[in-house]
Amino acid sequence: MSRSRSAAGAWTVLRKEIREALRDRNLVLQLILVPAFLYPLMGFGAYQVFLISQGAAEGKVTTVWVDTDAPEVISAPLLERSNVVVEPVPDELDHPDRAPDAAEFRAARDAWSESDGEPPAVMLSWHRDSAGSDVATIAFDSSRDQSEQSREWLEDSVVAYRDSIVLETARAVGLDRGDVELYDLDLQNTASSRELGRYILSLMLPFFLMIMLAQGCYYSSLDTVVGERERGTLETVLSSPIERSRLLQGKFLYVVISSLVAFLLNLISLTVFLTFVLRLMDVGDNLQFTVAPLNVALMVVTAVLISASLAAVMMLVCVPARSYREGQAALMPVYMVASFSGVVVLMKQGDFTVQQALIPIINVVGLLKALLAGEPPIVPMLVTFAVLAVLAVVSMRYASSLASQEGAFFDPEISLKRLMRMGGGKS
Amino acid sequence: MNRTVWTLVRKELSEALRDRKVLLMSIVVPVAIYPLMMGVTNSMEKKETAKTQAEVADVVLTGNVDLLLPRVEADSTLALGVVTVPPDSLRSMVEAGELDAWLDAPDGLGRAADGEVATVSLYYDQTESVSRDARRRLEAILRDVRDEQRELRYEAAGGDGRLDALVVSGDADIATESEATGAEAGRMLVYVLLMMLFMSGANFSGEQVAGEKERGTLETLFLIPAPRHDIARAKVIFVSFGTVLTALLSLASLVFTYQQGWASQTGEAFSFDALSLVFITLLVIPLAVLVGSILLAISTVARTLKEAQSYLLPAMLVVFVPAIMSLSQGIELKGIIALIPVANVAFAMRDLLAGRVDVTAQITVVLATLVWAGLLVRYVGNLLSREEMVLGFDPEPFLARTPSGRMRALQVGMVATTVAYFYAGNLLQTWDLQKGLLLSLWALLPVLGIAVYRVAHHRGAFLETLSLRLPPATAWLAALCFGVGLLLPMMNGVARLQSRVLPMPEDAMAGLDVLQDLATWKLLFLVALSPAIWEEFVFRGIFLGMLRKLVSVRNAILISSAFFALIHLSVFRFVPTFLLGVVMATLVWRSRSLLPAVLLHFVYNGSLVVGSRIVDGLGVTMPLDGAVAWTVSVALLAVGALLVRGLNPMAQHE
Amino acid sequence: MSEVLIRTEGLTKTYPDHNDGGEIRAAHDVSFECAAGEVFGLLGLNGAGKTTTLRMLSTALTPSSGTAMVNGHDVRSAPRDVRASIGFLSGTTGLYHRLTAREMISYFGELHGMEADHLKSRVDSIIDLFGIDKYSNTRCEKLSTGMKQKVNIARTVVHDPPVLILDEPTSGLDVLAATTTLDFVKGYRDQGKCVLFSTHIMSEAERLCDRIAIIHEGSIRATGTLEDLRSSTGLHYLEDIFRQVVTEPVA
């Protein structure tokens, strides 16, 4: 058989696989409908949930205890808030020479919560120390959201009061604002809104994309190897004059393509959706999610390489499975590792390094992150490409040599271990 | 539990115990994952801290910075660079990441040449962690120098005592360390648990219905002489058993890991108090049943194991949506929050781990979760007693056109419309509010409606609701009565009641304020006439008509109104819009024409516009809440209802 | 004639057709009787309505109209009694993979409410009867097709039902497994039970059925013994008779 003719065989297999896939409602659901519908729906749901919680938080009344010794200007901004109630600190906690300690406040608060009414969230106590300085103490409970929130309000208030007093005292001896404040800080974030957007994007996207890539490979390789076998069509195909390696190549290409489709659709859908939600939440105005065409191209290259490796590994694992269930059981670990090991990279700060580039999956997530965040890191990127390419070629060849074993599809007692022993002897 | 149920459950259990995968996913993984996760995070954290400490930021200071230099030099995390390039290029160096931060103080500290306070510029890159740290350090140094310098200047100017005499101590945190970390960990606990439940539960449920369909054992099972709900009950019990087992195991492992981790990090013993543990267990069980019934529902709807598998991820993501709420700050476990499924468990667990046990709230959450789980169990029971669910795998040729098949197509169409409207409509309106609104109503909505009709319905089918025949005068009158009569009950009744349980945030109330500058007639056209025409056309004309061919009149009205409410894309507008939809759909159905509903819609929206104009323009408050107004409204509604009753409804289809 | 155990009158199942607002008739006005000690065959092409009819009799589907009595119980008003008196087997019914053959059989016995002691001896004797004893403790997933079929039959009759409903029980089986099934049917009839049997294989019907109903496009076109059919059509082979009956215009 001539080489071109057998390559055409692989092409025929690929065409059939794609046609069949488009008619399979599970695959369409997984690869197309989920990215197209689910993200927007989830985003919409999350936005509503956000609004509900905002409403709930706004409507919540917070009680703040403020010492009667404290200057009145401090409570003024608090009183302006419609959902804050300012109450005086109870007498038993109001010591002239020291602040009540945390335990006292805690006991008072806990006693309070048993009776009706809102227990105090924070307390500002005020006394004069032996040196004659006023001491303001804010007691709060960091395990309660409300307390954290009102502590900030109180702190702002106290600081504003303190600044005004400092300025007043300074003016009395002839100093002015320059002497007191010394500087106005002008913070310049050199990352443009575009970079900031990409940064936020790079924190979330790579992980999702890796999951989607793995999922694309998972469903299609399961379907095209185990599903075909279960339906009983594999044998017919094997009895046609096409070489096994060509058959495998065709199927392999199909798996790669479907995983890439999943990847691209998710990339587009997630990007559009994130931009959208952030704009809706009024965060998006100064953020832009655009990635340079070169980076997108490099991301696609990365995706091609990793899906080729994943496709080969997953098909290899599938070959000995006799039923869909067995196939799933065999694939699950691969799928899990592929989807979730990338978390490691996202939790790490800092640049994408050559060491990271040596480990498959980790390097993919790392590289996607780097590409989304900014300039392509040349050396680690090339290392990643090389590692992935080698992995893809080796695993494909290995899969193909194993699948060519006679027992691969027909031995009822076959297992991956056994197949590898047989294949290991010959290849 | 009767004997059949027990036999069924026992068989499922013994089968599950022989499945290695089930054992692995529901026993080994839940037990092992937490110690493992703990180990990984701990070691990573250590490495990370070591790395950050070792990381030194390159910074450059220009201008008059003599006061700052000693402190910067003393800081081991900052490496002071020497400027060899023109200052203009320093910014681009920060941008390029060659430099981590640049502080520029051309006027030094104190007064600038123009008498104002001197400006200090600090350049950094928000996207780089080293740069962010450098910025934090430099800011702290600036503050320290300021505090020191101003006291010196005050003293030099002859002030006595300290300039800054107020001592602020802001660190009186009354939460113990375990409470503070508990609050954080509790928030996340529900996510981990949900993941576990889904992963392990899927193994129990997949086999149950979808797997049995595939193997052909389901039909034989349904031929045993026992009521079907016994079988459904047994399946629910079994799947819940699996998820509860997983949940309890993971919980035990989690508690153990947490205590160990706590002891190893802080050196002190830590233990949950008994009451918290009881409540956590009580929370986890209904949650497990909830997840179990979701999984069983999926397995019932799917025709094959493979299909069931493919619904799993979407279902999981959807369940996570309400849980997102637990990430927002400032929410207490009270009121409606205690009733929202999954979210309430998240908050309850946060409170418990933070060491606060509000018994009433906890019991409410447990009960609410039980009710949700119960509803789902009932739903699954109903699903399992439907012929097409049990026999749906059978390739009888006509089953593809069952009502449920059509219904599914329509549902997908509705979801697609909502999503498209969400994206496209919002994009159009951000581009230009007025034109966007016009385009959405005059082009987008009808196009989507017609598209769904074309795809989900067979061509040329007649929709009786799309009629523009002239209705009797009573129908017009009824429309007017409702259009006016509904205003007060909606504004001051429904909306007010709703805000008690579902308070609206200020942001969401702002709404269409931008449109207030428009001329009244333009506004009327935009928000009253256009929606009246096109929303009636799509929701009452197309969707009500299509639904009517599949379900009863009552359900068609309810579903189309729910969809009408949903597409308004706001949880706060759902109830009022839904009620309005029900009234209009009933009117269309009974008057056998779209026209009265268009009038009703126009009058209702129009009155709101004109009403708000009058209030704004005259500055008077309308006497809209008095006993008279209510009496008039109720009377109008009663008259409208009587008139509608008198109309002949459309012929009962099929 | 001995006692009639299955009687259907005007049994009809329709589904709405949403293409033209009409309905699709899966089974229409199906009426026949089947007595104890008789094998009654429903002969028809795929999609003729055999499965729908049998499913209405087994109470898996509810008839749109018409009545059916099985062992004296109405399928609508007493579906549980109907189910208690039938054994149902089709070519697609499967086994639980991780249960052993013995467990599989006694599981269904239990589900049919058999008492523990009685069940034990019944399962033993049935295992003996079908010659399953050698692999009665093997998990079902490991069995060959023939063995699986035997277990499946044993499962069907474990509660000794007076009525047996078989929906193309031999489809997908090899010759030996198919023969096992057919032999069993004969033996079961000889015990005086009522067997309702659907098939599209003419030779099976010829060999096995005491009476045959030819069903086409949802309704019964002819009923009778093989001899009756031969004399009414003047043809000898069932295949020819079948072809003639289904191509005849409906009166």
CSV table of N, CA, C and O in Angstrom, one decimal, chain C residues 164-224:
chain,number,residue,atom,x,y,z
C,164,LEU,N,-46.3,-16.0,31.4
C,164,LEU,CA,-44.9,-15.6,31.0
C,164,LEU,C,-45.0,-14.7,29.8
C,164,LEU,O,-45.7,-15.0,28.8
C,165,ILE,N,-44.4,-13.5,29.8
C,165,ILE,CA,-44.4,-12.6,28.7
C,165,ILE,C,-43.0,-12.5,28.1
C,165,ILE,O,-42.1,-12.1,28.9
C,166,LEU,N,-42.8,-12.9,26.9
C,166,LEU,CA,-41.5,-12.9,26.3
C,166,LEU,C,-41.4,-12.0,25.1
C,166,LEU,O,-42.2,-12.2,24.1
C,167,ASP,N,-40.6,-11.0,25.2
C,167,ASP,CA,-40.5,-10.0,24.0
C,167,ASP,C,-39.2,-10.3,23.3
C,167,ASP,O,-38.2,-9.9,23.7
C,168,GLU,N,-39.4,-11.0,22.1
C,168,GLU,CA,-38.2,-11.3,21.3
C,168,GLU,C,-37.1,-11.9,22.1
C,168,GLU,O,-36.0,-11.3,22.1
C,169,PRO,N,-37.3,-12.9,22.9
C,169,PRO,CA,-36.3,-13.3,23.9
C,169,PRO,C,-35.1,-13.9,23.2
C,169,PRO,O,-34.0,-14.0,23.9
C,170,THR,N,-35.1,-14.3,22.0
C,170,THR,CA,-34.0,-14.9,21.4
C,170,THR,C,-33.1,-13.9,20.6
C,170,THR,O,-32.1,-14.3,20.0
C,171,SER,N,-33.5,-12.6,20.5
C,171,SER,CA,-32.7,-11.7,19.7
C,171,SER,C,-31.4,-11.5,20.3
C,171,SER,O,-31.2,-11.3,21.5
C,172,GLY,N,-30.4,-11.6,19.5
C,172,GLY,CA,-29.0,-11.4,19.9
C,172,GLY,C,-28.4,-12.6,20.6
C,172,GLY,O,-27.3,-12.6,21.2
C,173,LEU,N,-29.1,-13.8,20.5
C,173,LEU,CA,-28.5,-15.0,21.1
C,173,LEU,C,-27.9,-15.9,20.1
C,173,LEU,O,-28.4,-15.9,18.9
C,174,ASP,N,-27.0,-16.7,20.5
C,174,ASP,CA,-26.5,-17.7,19.6
C,174,ASP,C,-27.5,-18.9,19.5
C,174,ASP,O,-28.4,-19.0,20.3
C,175,VAL,N,-27.2,-19.9,18.6
C,175,VAL,CA,-28.2,-20.9,18.4
C,175,VAL,C,-28.5,-21.7,19.7
C,175,VAL,O,-29.6,-22.0,20.0
C,176,LEU,N,-27.4,-22.0,20.4
C,176,LEU,CA,-27.5,-22.9,21.6
C,176,LEU,C,-28.4,-22.1,22.6
C,176,LEU,O,-29.3,-22.7,23.2
C,177,ALA,N,-28.0,-20.9,22.8
C,177,ALA,CA,-28.7,-20.1,23.8
C,177,ALA,C,-30.2,-19.9,23.4
C,177,ALA,O,-31.1,-20.0,24.2
C,178,ALA,N,-30.4,-19.7,22.1
C,178,ALA,CA,-31.8,-19.6,21.6
C,178,ALA,C,-32.6,-20.8,21.8
C,178,ALA,O,-33.7,-20.8,22.2
C,179,THR,N,-31.9,-22.0,21.5
C,179,THR,CA,-32.6,-23.3,21.7
C,179,THR,C,-32.9,-23.5,23.2
C,179,THR,O,-34.0,-23.9,23.5
C,180,THR,N,-32.0,-23.2,24.0
C,180,THR,CA,-32.3,-23.3,25.5
C,180,THR,C,-33.6,-22.5,25.8
C,180,THR,O,-34.5,-23.0,26.5
C,181,THR,N,-33.7,-21.3,25.3
C,181,THR,CA,-34.9,-20.5,25.5
C,181,THR,C,-36.1,-21.2,25.0
C,181,THR,O,-37.1,-21.3,25.7
C,182,LEU,N,-36.1,-21.6,23.8
C,182,LEU,CA,-37.3,-22.2,23.2
C,182,LEU,C,-37.7,-23.5,23.9
C,182,LEU,O,-38.9,-23.7,24.1
C,183,ASP,N,-36.7,-24.3,24.2
C,183,ASP,CA,-37.0,-25.5,24.9
C,183,ASP,C,-37.7,-25.2,26.3
C,183,ASP,O,-38.6,-25.9,26.7
C,184,PHE,N,-37.2,-24.2,26.9
C,184,PHE,CA,-37.7,-23.8,28.2
C,184,PHE,C,-39.2,-23.4,28.0
C,184,PHE,O,-40.1,-23.7,28.8
C,185,VAL,N,-39.5,-22.6,26.9
C,185,VAL,CA,-40.8,-22.2,26.7
C,185,VAL,C,-41.8,-23.4,26.5
C,185,VAL,O,-42.9,-23.4,27.2
C,186,LYS,N,-41.3,-24.3,25.8
C,186,LYS,CA,-42.2,-25.5,25.6
C,186,LYS,C,-42.5,-26.2,26.9
C,186,LYS,O,-43.6,-26.5,27.2
C,187,GLY,N,-41.4,-26.4,27.6
C,187,GLY,CA,-41.5,-27.1,28.9
C,187,GLY,C,-42.5,-26.3,29.8
C,187,GLY,O,-43.3,-26.9,30.5
C,188,TYR,N,-42.4,-25.0,29.8
C,188,TYR,CA,-43.2,-24.2,30.7
C,188,TYR,C,-44.7,-24.3,30.3
C,188,TYR,O,-45.5,-24.4,31.2
C,189,ARG,N,-44.9,-24.3,29.0
C,189,ARG,CA,-46.3,-24.5,28.5
C,189,ARG,C,-46.8,-25.8,29.0
C,189,ARG,O,-47.9,-26.0,29.5
C,190,ASP,N,-45.9,-26.9,28.9
C,190,ASP,CA,-46.4,-28.2,29.3
C,190,ASP,C,-46.7,-28.3,30.7
C,190,ASP,O,-47.5,-29.2,31.1
C,191,GLN,N,-46.2,-27.4,31.5
C,191,GLN,CA,-46.6,-27.4,32.9
C,191,GLN,C,-48.0,-26.7,33.1
C,191,GLN,O,-48.4,-26.5,34.2
C,192,GLY,N,-48.5,-26.3,32.0
C,192,GLY,CA,-49.9,-25.7,32.1
C,192,GLY,C,-49.9,-24.2,32.3
C,192,GLY,O,-50.9,-23.6,32.7
C,193,LYS,N,-48.8,-23.6,31.9
C,193,LYS,CA,-48.7,-22.1,32.1
C,193,LYS,C,-49.1,-21.4,30.8
C,193,LYS,O,-49.1,-22.1,29.7
C,194,CYS,N,-49.3,-20.2,30.9
C,194,CYS,CA,-49.7,-19.4,29.7
C,194,CYS,C,-48.5,-18.6,29.3
C,194,CYS,O,-47.9,-17.9,30.1
C,195,VAL,N,-48.1,-18.7,28.0
C,195,VAL,CA,-47.0,-18.0,27.5
C,195,VAL,C,-47.3,-17.1,26.3
C,195,VAL,O,-47.9,-17.5,25.4
C,196,LEU,N,-47.0,-15.8,26.5
C,196,LEU,CA,-47.2,-14.9,25.4
C,196,LEU,C,-45.8,-14.5,24.9
C,196,LEU,O,-44.9,-14.2,25.6
C,197,PHE,N,-45.7,-14.6,23.5
C,197,PHE,CA,-44.4,-14.7,23.0
C,197,PHE,C,-44.4,-13.8,21.7
C,197,PHE,O,-45.2,-14.0,20.8
C,198,SER,N,-43.5,-12.8,21.7
C,198,SER,CA,-43.4,-12.0,20.4
C,198,SER,C,-42.1,-12.3,19.7
C,198,SER,O,-41.1,-12.5,20.3
C,199,THR,N,-42.3,-12.3,18.4
C,199,THR,CA,-41.1,-12.6,17.6
C,199,THR,C,-41.3,-12.0,16.2
C,199,THR,O,-42.4,-11.7,15.7
C,200,HIS,N,-40.1,-11.8,15.5
C,200,HIS,CA,-40.3,-11.6,14.0
C,200,HIS,C,-39.6,-12.7,13.3
C,200,HIS,O,-39.5,-12.6,12.0
C,201,ILE,N,-39.3,-13.8,14.0
C,201,ILE,CA,-38.7,-14.9,13.3
C,201,ILE,C,-39.7,-16.0,13.0
C,201,ILE,O,-40.3,-16.5,13.9
C,202,MET,N,-40.0,-16.2,11.7
C,202,MET,CA,-41.1,-17.1,11.3
C,202,MET,C,-40.9,-18.5,11.8
C,202,MET,O,-41.8,-19.1,12.3
C,203,SER,N,-39.7,-19.0,11.7
C,203,SER,CA,-39.5,-20.4,12.1
C,203,SER,C,-39.8,-20.7,13.6
C,203,SER,O,-40.3,-21.7,14.0
C,204,GLU,N,-39.4,-19.7,14.4
C,204,GLU,CA,-39.7,-19.8,15.8
C,204,GLU,C,-41.2,-19.9,16.1
C,204,GLU,O,-41.7,-20.8,16.8
C,205,ALA,N,-41.9,-19.0,15.4
C,205,ALA,CA,-43.4,-19.1,15.6
C,205,ALA,C,-44.0,-20.4,15.1
C,205,ALA,O,-44.8,-21.0,15.7
C,206,GLU,N,-43.5,-20.8,13.9
C,206,GLU,CA,-44.0,-22.1,13.4
C,206,GLU,C,-43.8,-23.3,14.3
C,206,GLU,O,-44.7,-24.1,14.5
C,207,ARG,N,-42.6,-23.3,14.9
C,207,ARG,CA,-42.2,-24.4,15.7
C,207,ARG,C,-42.9,-24.4,17.1
C,207,ARG,O,-43.2,-25.4,17.7
C,208,LEU,N,-43.2,-23.2,17.6
C,208,LEU,CA,-43.5,-23.1,19.0
C,208,LEU,C,-44.9,-22.8,19.3
C,208,LEU,O,-45.5,-23.3,20.3
C,209,CYS,N,-45.5,-21.9,18.5
C,209,CYS,CA,-46.7,-21.3,18.9
C,209,CYS,C,-48.0,-22.2,18.6
C,209,CYS,O,-48.1,-22.7,17.5
C,210,ASP,N,-48.8,-22.2,19.6
C,210,ASP,CA,-50.1,-22.9,19.4
C,210,ASP,C,-51.0,-22.1,18.6
C,210,ASP,O,-51.7,-22.5,17.7
C,211,ARG,N,-51.0,-20.8,18.9
C,211,ARG,CA,-51.8,-19.9,18.1
C,211,ARG,C,-51.0,-18.7,17.8
C,211,ARG,O,-50.1,-18.3,18.6
C,212,ILE,N,-51.3,-18.0,16.7
C,212,ILE,CA,-50.4,-16.9,16.2
C,212,ILE,C,-51.3,-15.7,15.9
C,212,ILE,O,-52.4,-15.9,15.4
C,213,ALA,N,-50.9,-14.5,16.3
C,213,ALA,CA,-51.5,-13.3,15.8
C,213,ALA,C,-50.5,-12.5,15.0
C,213,ALA,O,-49.4,-12.3,15.5
C,214,ILE,N,-50.9,-12.1,13.8
C,214,ILE,CA,-50.0,-11.3,13.0
C,214,ILE,C,-50.4,-9.9,13.2
C,214,ILE,O,-51.5,-9.4,13.1
C,215,ILE,N,-49.4,-9.1,13.7
C,215,ILE,CA,-49.6,-7.7,14.0
C,215,ILE,C,-48.8,-6.8,13.1
C,215,ILE,O,-47.7,-7.1,12.7
C,216,HIS,N,-49.5,-5.8,12.5
C,216,HIS,CA,-48.8,-4.9,11.6
C,216,HIS,C,-49.3,-3.5,11.7
C,216,HIS,O,-50.5,-3.3,11.9
C,217,GLU,N,-48.4,-2.6,11.7
C,217,GLU,CA,-48.7,-1.2,11.9
C,217,GLU,C,-49.7,-0.9,13.1
C,217,GLU,O,-50.6,-0.2,13.0
C,218,GLY,N,-49.4,-1.6,14.2
C,218,GLY,CA,-50.2,-1.3,15.4
C,218,GLY,C,-51.4,-2.2,15.6
C,218,GLY,O,-52.0,-2.2,16.7
C,219,SER,N,-51.9,-2.8,14.5
C,219,SER,CA,-53.2,-3.6,14.8
C,219,SER,C,-53.0,-5.0,14.3
C,219,SER,O,-52.2,-5.3,13.4
C,220,ILE,N,-53.9,-5.9,14.9
C,220,ILE,CA,-53.8,-7.3,14.6
C,220,ILE,C,-54.5,-7.6,13.2
C,220,ILE,O,-55.7,-7.1,13.0
C,221,ARG,N,-53.8,-8.2,12.4
C,221,ARG,CA,-54.4,-8.5,11.0
C,221,ARG,C,-55.0,-9.9,10.9
C,221,ARG,O,-55.9,-10.1,10.1
C,222,ALA,N,-54.5,-10.8,11.7
C,222,ALA,CA,-55.0,-12.2,11.6
C,222,ALA,C,-54.7,-12.9,12.9
C,222,ALA,O,-53.7,-12.7,13.4
C,223,THR,N,-55.6,-13.8,13.3
C,223,THR,CA,-55.3,-14.6,14.5
C,223,THR,C,-55.8,-16.0,14.2
C,223,THR,O,-56.7,-16.3,13.5
C,224,GLY,N,-55.1,-17.0,14.8
C,224,GLY,CA,-55.5,-18.4,14.6
C,224,GLY,C,-54.4,-19.3,14.8
C,224,GLY,O,-53.2,-18.9,15.0
